[in-house]
Short mmCIF file of C-alpha atoms in Angstrom, two decimals:
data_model
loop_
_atom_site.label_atom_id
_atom_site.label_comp_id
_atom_site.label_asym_id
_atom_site.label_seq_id
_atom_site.Cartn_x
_atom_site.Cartn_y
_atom_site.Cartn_z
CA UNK A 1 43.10 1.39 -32.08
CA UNK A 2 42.72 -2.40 -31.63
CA UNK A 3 45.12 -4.61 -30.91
CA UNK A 4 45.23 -7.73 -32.08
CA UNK A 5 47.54 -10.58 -30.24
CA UNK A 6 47.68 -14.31 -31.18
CA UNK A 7 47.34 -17.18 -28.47
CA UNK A 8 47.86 -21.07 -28.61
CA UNK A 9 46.19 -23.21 -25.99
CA UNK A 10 48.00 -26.31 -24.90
CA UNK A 11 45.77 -28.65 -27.12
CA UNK A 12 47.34 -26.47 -30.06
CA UNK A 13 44.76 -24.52 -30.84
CA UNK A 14 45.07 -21.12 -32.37
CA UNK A 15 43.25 -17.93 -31.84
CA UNK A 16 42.91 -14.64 -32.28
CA UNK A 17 42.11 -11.94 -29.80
CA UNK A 18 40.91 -8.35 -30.62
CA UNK A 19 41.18 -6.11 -27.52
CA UNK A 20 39.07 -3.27 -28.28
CA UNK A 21 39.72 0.32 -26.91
CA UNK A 22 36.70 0.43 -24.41
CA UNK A 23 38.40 -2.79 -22.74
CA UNK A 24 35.94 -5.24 -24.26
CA UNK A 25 37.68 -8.11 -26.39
CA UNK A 26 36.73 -10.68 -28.98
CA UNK A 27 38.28 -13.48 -29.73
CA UNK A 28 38.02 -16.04 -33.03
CA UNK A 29 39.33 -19.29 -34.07
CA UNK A 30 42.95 -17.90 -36.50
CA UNK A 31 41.67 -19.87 -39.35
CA UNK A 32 38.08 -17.35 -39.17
CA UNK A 33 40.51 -14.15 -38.57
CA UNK A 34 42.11 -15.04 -41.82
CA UNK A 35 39.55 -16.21 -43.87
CA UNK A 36 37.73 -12.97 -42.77
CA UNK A 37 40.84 -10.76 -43.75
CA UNK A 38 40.70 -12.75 -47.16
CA UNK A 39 37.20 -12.11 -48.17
CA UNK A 40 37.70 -8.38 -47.15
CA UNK A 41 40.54 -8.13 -49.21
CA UNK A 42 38.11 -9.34 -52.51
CA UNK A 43 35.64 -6.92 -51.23
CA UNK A 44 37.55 -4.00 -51.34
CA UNK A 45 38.41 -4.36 -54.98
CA UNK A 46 35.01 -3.24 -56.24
CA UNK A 47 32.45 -0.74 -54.73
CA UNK A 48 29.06 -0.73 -52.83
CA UNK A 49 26.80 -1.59 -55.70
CA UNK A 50 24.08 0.80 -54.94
CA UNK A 51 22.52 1.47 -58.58
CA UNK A 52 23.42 -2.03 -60.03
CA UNK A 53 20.57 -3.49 -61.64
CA UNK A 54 22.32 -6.37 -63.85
CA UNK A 55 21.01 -9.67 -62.58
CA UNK A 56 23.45 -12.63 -62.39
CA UNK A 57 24.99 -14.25 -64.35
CA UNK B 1 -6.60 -9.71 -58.64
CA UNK B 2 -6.69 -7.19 -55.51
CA UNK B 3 -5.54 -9.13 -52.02
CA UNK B 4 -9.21 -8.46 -50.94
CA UNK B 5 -10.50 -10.53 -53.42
CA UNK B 6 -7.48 -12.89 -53.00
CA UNK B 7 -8.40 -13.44 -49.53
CA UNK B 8 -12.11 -14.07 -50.11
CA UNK B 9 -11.12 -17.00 -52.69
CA UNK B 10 -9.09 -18.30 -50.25
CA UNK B 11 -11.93 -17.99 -47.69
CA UNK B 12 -14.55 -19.81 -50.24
CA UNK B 13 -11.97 -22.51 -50.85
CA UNK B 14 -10.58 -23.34 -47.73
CA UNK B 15 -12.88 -21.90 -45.26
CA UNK B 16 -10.41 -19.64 -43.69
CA UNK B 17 -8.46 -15.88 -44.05
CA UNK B 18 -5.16 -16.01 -44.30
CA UNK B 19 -4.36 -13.89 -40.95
CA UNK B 20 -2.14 -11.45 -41.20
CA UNK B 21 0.21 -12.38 -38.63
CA UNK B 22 1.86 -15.63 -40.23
CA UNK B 23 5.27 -17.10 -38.66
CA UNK B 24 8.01 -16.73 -41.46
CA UNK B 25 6.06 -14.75 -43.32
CA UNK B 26 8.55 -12.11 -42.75
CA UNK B 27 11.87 -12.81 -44.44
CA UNK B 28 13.80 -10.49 -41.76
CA UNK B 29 14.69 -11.54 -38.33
CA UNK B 30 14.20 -8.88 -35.90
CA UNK B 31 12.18 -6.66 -38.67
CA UNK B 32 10.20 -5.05 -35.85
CA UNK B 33 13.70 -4.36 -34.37
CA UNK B 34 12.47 -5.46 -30.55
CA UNK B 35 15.59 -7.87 -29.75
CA UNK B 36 18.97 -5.54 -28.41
CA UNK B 37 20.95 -8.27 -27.15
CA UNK B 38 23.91 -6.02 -27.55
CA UNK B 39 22.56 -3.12 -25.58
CA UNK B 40 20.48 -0.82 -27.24
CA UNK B 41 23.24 2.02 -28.99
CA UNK B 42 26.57 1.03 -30.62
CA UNK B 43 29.70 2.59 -32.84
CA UNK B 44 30.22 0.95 -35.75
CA UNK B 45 33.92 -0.57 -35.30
CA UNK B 46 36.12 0.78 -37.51
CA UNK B 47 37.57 -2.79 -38.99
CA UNK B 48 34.18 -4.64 -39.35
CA UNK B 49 30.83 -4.80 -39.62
CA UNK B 50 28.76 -4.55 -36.59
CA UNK B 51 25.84 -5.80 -35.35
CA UNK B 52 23.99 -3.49 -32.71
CA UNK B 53 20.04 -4.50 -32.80
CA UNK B 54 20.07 -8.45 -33.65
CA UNK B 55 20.76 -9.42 -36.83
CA UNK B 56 20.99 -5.82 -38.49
CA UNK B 57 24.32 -4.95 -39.51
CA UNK B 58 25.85 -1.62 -40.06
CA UNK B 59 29.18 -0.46 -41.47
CA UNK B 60 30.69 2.32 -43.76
CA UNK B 61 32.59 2.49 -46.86
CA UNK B 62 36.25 1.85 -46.23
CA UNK B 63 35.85 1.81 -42.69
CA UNK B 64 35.64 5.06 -42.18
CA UNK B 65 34.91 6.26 -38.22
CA UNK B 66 31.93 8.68 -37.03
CA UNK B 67 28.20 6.26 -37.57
CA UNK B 68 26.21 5.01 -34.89
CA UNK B 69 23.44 2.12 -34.75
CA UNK B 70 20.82 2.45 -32.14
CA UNK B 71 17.00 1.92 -31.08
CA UNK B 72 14.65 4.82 -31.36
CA UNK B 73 11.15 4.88 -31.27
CA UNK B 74 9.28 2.99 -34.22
CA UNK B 75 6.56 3.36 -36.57
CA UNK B 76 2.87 2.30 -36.91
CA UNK B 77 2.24 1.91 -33.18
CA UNK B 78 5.34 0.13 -33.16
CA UNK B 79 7.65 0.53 -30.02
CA UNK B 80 11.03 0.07 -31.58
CA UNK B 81 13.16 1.30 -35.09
CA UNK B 82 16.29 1.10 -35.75
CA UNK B 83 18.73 4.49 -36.43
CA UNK B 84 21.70 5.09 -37.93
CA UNK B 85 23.21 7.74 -37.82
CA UNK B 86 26.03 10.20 -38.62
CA UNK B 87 27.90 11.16 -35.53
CA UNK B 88 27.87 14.69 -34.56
CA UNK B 89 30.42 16.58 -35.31
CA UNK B 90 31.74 14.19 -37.95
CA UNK B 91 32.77 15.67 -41.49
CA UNK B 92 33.69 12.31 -43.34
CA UNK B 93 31.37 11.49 -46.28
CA UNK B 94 31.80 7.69 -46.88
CA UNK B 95 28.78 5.90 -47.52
CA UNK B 96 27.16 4.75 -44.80
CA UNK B 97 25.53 1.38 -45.29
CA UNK B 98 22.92 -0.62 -43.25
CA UNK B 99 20.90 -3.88 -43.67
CA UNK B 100 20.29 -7.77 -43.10
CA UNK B 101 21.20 -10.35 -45.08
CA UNK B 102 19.34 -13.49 -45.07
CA UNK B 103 21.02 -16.98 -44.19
CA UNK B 104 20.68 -19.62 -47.41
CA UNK B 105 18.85 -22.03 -46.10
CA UNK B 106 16.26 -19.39 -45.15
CA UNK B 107 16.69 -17.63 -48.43
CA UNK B 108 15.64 -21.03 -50.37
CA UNK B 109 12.17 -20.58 -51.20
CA UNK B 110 12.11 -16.93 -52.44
CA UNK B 111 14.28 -17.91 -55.46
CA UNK B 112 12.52 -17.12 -58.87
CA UNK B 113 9.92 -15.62 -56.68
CA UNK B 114 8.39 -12.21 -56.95
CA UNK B 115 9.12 -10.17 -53.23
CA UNK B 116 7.85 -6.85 -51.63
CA UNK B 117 10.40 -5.16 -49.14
CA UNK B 118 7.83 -2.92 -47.06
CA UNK B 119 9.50 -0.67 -44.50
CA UNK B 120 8.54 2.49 -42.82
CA UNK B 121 11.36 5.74 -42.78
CA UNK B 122 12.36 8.85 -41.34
CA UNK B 123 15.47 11.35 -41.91
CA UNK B 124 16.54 13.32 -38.89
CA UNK B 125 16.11 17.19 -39.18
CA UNK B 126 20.04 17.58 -39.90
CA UNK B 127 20.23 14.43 -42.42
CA UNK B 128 22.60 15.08 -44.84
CA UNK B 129 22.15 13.04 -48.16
CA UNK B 130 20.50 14.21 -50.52
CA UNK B 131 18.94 10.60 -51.15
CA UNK B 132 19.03 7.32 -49.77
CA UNK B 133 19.22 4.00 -52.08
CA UNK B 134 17.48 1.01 -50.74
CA UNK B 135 18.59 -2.11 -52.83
CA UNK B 136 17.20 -5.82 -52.19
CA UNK B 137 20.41 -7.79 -53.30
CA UNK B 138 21.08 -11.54 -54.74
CA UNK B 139 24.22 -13.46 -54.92
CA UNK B 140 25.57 -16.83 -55.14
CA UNK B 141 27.79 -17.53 -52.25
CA UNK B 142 26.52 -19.06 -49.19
CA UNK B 143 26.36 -17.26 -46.15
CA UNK B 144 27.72 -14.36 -48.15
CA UNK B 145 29.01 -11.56 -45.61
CA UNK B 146 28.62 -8.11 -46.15
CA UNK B 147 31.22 -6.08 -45.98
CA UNK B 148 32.21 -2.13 -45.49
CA UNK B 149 33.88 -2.02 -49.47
CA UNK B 150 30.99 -3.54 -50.78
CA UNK B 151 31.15 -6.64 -53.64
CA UNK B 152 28.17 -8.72 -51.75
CA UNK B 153 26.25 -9.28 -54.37
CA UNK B 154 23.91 -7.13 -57.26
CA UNK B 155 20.38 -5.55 -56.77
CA UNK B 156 17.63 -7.05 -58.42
CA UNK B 157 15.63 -4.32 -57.46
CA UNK B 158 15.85 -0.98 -55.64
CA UNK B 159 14.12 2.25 -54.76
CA UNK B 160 15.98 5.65 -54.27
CA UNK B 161 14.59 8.05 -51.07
CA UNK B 162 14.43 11.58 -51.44
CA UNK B 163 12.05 14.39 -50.28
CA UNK B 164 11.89 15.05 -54.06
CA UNK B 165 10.36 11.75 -54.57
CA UNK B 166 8.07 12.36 -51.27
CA UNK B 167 8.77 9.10 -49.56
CA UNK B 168 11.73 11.19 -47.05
CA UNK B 169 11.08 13.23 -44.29
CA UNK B 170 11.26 14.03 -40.64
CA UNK B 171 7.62 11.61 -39.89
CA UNK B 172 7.68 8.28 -40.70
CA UNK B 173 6.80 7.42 -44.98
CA UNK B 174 5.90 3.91 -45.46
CA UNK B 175 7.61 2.72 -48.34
CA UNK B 176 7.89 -0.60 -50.67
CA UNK B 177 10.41 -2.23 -52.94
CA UNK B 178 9.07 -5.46 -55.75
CA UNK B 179 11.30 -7.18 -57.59
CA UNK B 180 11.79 -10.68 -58.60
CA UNK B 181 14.13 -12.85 -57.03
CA UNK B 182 16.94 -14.60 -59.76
CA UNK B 183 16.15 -18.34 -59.76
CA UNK B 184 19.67 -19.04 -58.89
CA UNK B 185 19.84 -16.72 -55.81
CA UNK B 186 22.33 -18.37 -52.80
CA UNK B 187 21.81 -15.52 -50.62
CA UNK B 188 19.42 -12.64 -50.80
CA UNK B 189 19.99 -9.26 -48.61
CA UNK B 190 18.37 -5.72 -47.43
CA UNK B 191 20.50 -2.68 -47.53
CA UNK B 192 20.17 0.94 -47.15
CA UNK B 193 23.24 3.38 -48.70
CA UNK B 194 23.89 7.14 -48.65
CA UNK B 195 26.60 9.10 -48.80
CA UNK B 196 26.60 12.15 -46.46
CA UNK B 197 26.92 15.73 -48.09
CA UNK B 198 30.16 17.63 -46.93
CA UNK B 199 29.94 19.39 -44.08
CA UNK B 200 29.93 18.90 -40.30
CA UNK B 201 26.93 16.38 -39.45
CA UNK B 202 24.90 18.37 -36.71
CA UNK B 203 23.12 16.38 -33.90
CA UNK B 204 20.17 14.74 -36.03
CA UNK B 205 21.67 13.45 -38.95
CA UNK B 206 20.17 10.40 -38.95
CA UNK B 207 17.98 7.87 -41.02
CA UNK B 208 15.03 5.72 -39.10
CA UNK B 209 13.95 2.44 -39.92
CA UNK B 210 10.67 0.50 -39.03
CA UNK B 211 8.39 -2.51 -39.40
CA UNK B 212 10.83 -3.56 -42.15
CA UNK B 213 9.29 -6.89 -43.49
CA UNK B 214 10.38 -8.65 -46.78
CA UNK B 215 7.65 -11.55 -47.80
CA UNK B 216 6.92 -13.17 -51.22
CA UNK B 217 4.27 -11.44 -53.15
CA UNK B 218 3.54 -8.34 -54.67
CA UNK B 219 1.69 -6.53 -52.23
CA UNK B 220 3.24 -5.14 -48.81
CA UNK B 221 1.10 -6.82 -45.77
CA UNK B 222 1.64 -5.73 -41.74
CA UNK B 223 5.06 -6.41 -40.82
CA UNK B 224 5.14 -9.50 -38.35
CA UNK B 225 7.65 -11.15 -36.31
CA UNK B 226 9.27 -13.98 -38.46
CA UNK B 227 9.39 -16.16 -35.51
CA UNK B 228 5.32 -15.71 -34.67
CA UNK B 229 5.75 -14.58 -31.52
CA UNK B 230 8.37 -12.53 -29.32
CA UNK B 231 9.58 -15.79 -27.79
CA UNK B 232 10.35 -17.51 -31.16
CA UNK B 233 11.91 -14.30 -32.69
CA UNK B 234 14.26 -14.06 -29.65
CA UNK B 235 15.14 -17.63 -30.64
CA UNK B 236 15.28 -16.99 -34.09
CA UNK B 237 17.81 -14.21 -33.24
CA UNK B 238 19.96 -16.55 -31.09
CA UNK B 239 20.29 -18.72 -33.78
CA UNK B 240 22.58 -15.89 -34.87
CA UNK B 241 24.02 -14.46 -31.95
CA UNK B 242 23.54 -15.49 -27.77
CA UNK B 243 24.47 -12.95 -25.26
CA UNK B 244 24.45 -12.96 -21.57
CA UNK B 245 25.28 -10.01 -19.36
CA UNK B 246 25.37 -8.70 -15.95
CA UNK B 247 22.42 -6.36 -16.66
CA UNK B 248 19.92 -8.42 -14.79
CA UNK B 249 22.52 -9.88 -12.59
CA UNK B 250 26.02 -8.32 -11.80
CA UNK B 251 27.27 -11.47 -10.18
CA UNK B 252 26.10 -14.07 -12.10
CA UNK B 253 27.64 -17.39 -12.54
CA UNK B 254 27.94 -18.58 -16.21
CA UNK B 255 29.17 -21.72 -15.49
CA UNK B 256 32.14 -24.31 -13.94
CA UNK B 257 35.75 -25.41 -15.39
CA UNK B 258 38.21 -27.04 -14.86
CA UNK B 259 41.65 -25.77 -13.46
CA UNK B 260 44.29 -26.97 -16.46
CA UNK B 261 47.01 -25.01 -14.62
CA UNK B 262 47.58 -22.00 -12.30
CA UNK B 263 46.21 -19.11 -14.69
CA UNK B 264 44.18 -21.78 -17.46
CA UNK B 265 40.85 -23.36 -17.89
CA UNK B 266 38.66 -25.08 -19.72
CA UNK B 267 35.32 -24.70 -19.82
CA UNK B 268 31.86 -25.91 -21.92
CA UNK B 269 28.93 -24.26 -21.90
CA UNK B 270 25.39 -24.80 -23.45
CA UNK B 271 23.85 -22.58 -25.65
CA UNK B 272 19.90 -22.12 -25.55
CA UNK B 273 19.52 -22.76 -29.48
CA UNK B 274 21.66 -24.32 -31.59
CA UNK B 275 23.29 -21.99 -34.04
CA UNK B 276 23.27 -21.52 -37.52
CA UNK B 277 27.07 -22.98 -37.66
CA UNK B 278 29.65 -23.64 -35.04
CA UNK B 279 30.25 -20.50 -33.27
CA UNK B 280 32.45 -17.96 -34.89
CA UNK B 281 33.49 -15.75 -32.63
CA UNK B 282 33.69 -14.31 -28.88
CA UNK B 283 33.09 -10.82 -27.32
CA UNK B 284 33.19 -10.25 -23.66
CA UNK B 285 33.98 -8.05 -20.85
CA UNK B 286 34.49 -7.41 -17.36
CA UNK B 287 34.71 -11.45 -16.37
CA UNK B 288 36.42 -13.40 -13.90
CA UNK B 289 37.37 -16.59 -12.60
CA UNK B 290 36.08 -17.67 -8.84
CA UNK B 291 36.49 -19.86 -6.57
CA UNK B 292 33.54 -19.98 -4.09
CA UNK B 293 35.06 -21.37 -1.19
CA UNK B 294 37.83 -18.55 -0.66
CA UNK B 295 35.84 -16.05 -2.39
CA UNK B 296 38.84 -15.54 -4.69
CA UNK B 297 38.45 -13.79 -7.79
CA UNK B 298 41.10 -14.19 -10.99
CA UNK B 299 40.50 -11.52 -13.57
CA UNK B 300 40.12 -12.97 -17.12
CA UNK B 301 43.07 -11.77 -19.43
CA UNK B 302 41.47 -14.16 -22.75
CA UNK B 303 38.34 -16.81 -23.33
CA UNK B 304 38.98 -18.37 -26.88
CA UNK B 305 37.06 -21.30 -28.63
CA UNK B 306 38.95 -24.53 -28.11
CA UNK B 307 36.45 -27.00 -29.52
CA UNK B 308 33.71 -25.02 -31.74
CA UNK B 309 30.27 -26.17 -31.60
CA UNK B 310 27.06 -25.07 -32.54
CA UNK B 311 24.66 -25.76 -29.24
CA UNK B 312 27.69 -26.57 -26.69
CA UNK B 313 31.07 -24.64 -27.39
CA UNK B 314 34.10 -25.69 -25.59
CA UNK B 315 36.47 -22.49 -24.36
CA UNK B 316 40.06 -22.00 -23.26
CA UNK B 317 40.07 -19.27 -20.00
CA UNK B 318 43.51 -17.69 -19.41
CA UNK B 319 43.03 -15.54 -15.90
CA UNK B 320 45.83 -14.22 -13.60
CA UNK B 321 47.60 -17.10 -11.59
CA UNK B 322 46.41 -18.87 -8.77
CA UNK B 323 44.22 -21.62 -9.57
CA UNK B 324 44.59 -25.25 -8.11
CA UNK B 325 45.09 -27.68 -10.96
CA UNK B 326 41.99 -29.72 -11.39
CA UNK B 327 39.92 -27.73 -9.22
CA UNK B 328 36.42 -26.40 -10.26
CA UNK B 329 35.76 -22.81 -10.85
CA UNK B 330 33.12 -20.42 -11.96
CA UNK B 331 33.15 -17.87 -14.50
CA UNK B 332 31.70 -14.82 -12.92
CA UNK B 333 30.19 -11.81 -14.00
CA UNK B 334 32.30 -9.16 -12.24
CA UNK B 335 29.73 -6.20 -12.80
CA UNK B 336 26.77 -4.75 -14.64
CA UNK B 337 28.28 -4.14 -17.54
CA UNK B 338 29.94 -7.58 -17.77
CA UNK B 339 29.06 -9.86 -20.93
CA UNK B 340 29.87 -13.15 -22.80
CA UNK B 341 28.45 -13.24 -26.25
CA UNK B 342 28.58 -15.88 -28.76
CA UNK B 343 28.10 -15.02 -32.50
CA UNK B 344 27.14 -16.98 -35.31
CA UNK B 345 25.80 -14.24 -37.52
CA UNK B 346 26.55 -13.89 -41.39
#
């Protein structure tokens, strides 16, 4: 399981960092950890469209 | 009119064929899947979509565990395709979903235009599905992301696989997809779906991709690098994402900073190309902080962005204490395996 810890360096900035079970890590600017979380939040309300054919609107 | 006698208009009118290897004639970066800057087999995390061959994601519905992404052997002469697969052993059915999606700016001229999405496939002798739906998709966000619930964006044309339709089985079936791009497309995208039967997934249930090429027109040409030549797709694909590792050099030195306090640094870097935004994220391993005077090495605990950039990124170091304030220090590659990747992909 990943776990996820939040840092502040001392020019205020804040990030996130993902420490991955293999050791590895990745790390992302808080504000792109939580728009991410946001969009996949909207995503999960409707499913893979794999049949659609409408065209937009 | 048949391309033939396309070609020989063309000729009479401009004194020239239109070759068939044309830089960004090919929609897809990395179609001919020869750039691995991530190493050349992956898991698909669990909480997002991954990237294993440049630019190709991967991910399954809900986040469910047990796929793979890696290079096998391509199609056409070709050396390289791209698998994923099913891990053995696994008995989960979500949908397993792979693709590319195409970055706006790129995706510009094909609105209102009529594409082909030429590809060649394979299933693996265990695969699973019953079919396979490949859908080219539009939408109207910018940069739109993929992700592993779906909602990207609606197909505007698709083609389902099946060894009942004779374009699925264990050799490689060239296939094509034509459809007409909606005039107000912001973003445009590849994808392959299938849902796994129930059962256990033996050891080749798998689905191969190869020479995938998407190009305006209505007939499929050969699959070319979008960037011409190997040299500009490798660029292309840094515009994306930029990795260096330890692979060629266990010890190298990335770079100096600057000592902010005992266990802190900052440090700015140069990236070959400049990205497609400021970069959006870090992944790394195995990297250290070292003084080359004592030979002393500081083991990295966190590297985060402190000043994004798109060509020269400026990152905050936190290693264990010990550094001289205001003193200049590497950042090392501690091993083989050690890496520092920037990402800028959709």
């Amino acid at each position: 399981m990943d776990n996820i810890t939040t840092i502040t360096d001392p020019t205020g900035v804040e990030s996130v960092i993902i420490t991955h079970d293999d050791g590895s890590f990745t790390s992302m600017l808080k504000s792109t950890y939580d728009a991410i979380q946001a969009s996949s939040t909207l995503a999960a309300n409707s499913a893979p469209q794999a049949n659609s054919t409408e065209s937009l609107a | 009119m048949s391309r033939a006698q396309l070609t020989s208009t063309v000729e009479q009118n401009t004194g020239g064929a239109v070759a068939p290897f044309v830089a960004g004639k090919n929609f897809l970066v990395n179609g001919l899947h020869e750039i691995w800057q991530r190493g050349t087999s992956g898991t698909v995390s669990q909480s997002a979509t991954a990237y294993v061959a440049d630019h190709w994601w991967g991910t399954r519905f809900g986040g469910a565990a047990g796929m793979t992404m890696s290079q096998t052997t391509g199609a056409n002469n070709l050396s390289y395709g791209l698998r994923a697969q099913r891990t053995a052993g696994n008995t989960d059915t979500s949908i397993i979903q792979f693709g590319q999606n195409i970055e706006s700016l790129h995706a510009e001229p094909l609105r209102g235009q009529t594409v082909t999405f030429s590809f060649y496939v394979r299933a693996g002798s265990n695969f699973s599905s019953s079919s396979v739906t490949v859908g080219l998709q539009a939408n109207t966000s910018t940069d739109g992301v993929y992700f592993a619930n779906g909602g990207w964006g609606t197909n505007f044309a698709s083609t389902t696989l099946s060894s009942a339709n004779s374009n699925l089985n264990t050799t490689y079936t060239k296939v094509t997809v034509t459809g007409t791009v909606p005039s107000n497309a912001v973003g445009v995208c590849v994808v392959f779906l299938y849902s796994p039967a129930s059962g256990t997934a033996g050891a080749a249930d798998y689905l191969d991709v190869s020479a995938c090429q998407l190009e305006i027109g209505s007939v499929a040409t050969l699959a070319s690098r979008a960037g011409g030549t190997f040299q500009g797709e490798l660029a292309l694909c840094q515009r994306y994402y930029y990795r260096q590792s330890g692979t060629e050099n266990a010890s190298m030195f990335l770079g100096y900073g600057q000592a902010y306090s005992s266990s802190q640094l900052y440090w700015t870097t140069r990236l070959p190309v400049q990205m497609r935004t400021t970069v959006q994220a870090l992944d790394y391993y195995g990297l250290q902080v070292y003084l080359n005077s004592s030979g002393s090495g500081y083991g990295i605990s966190s590297i985060s962005i402190n000043q994004s950039s798109s060509i020269s990124p400026s990152l905050f170091v936190t290693c264990t204490s010990g550094l001289s304030t205001n003193t200049m220090y590497n950042i090392f590659m501690a091993g083989s395996s050690s890496y520092l990747g920037f990402s800028a992909e959709l």
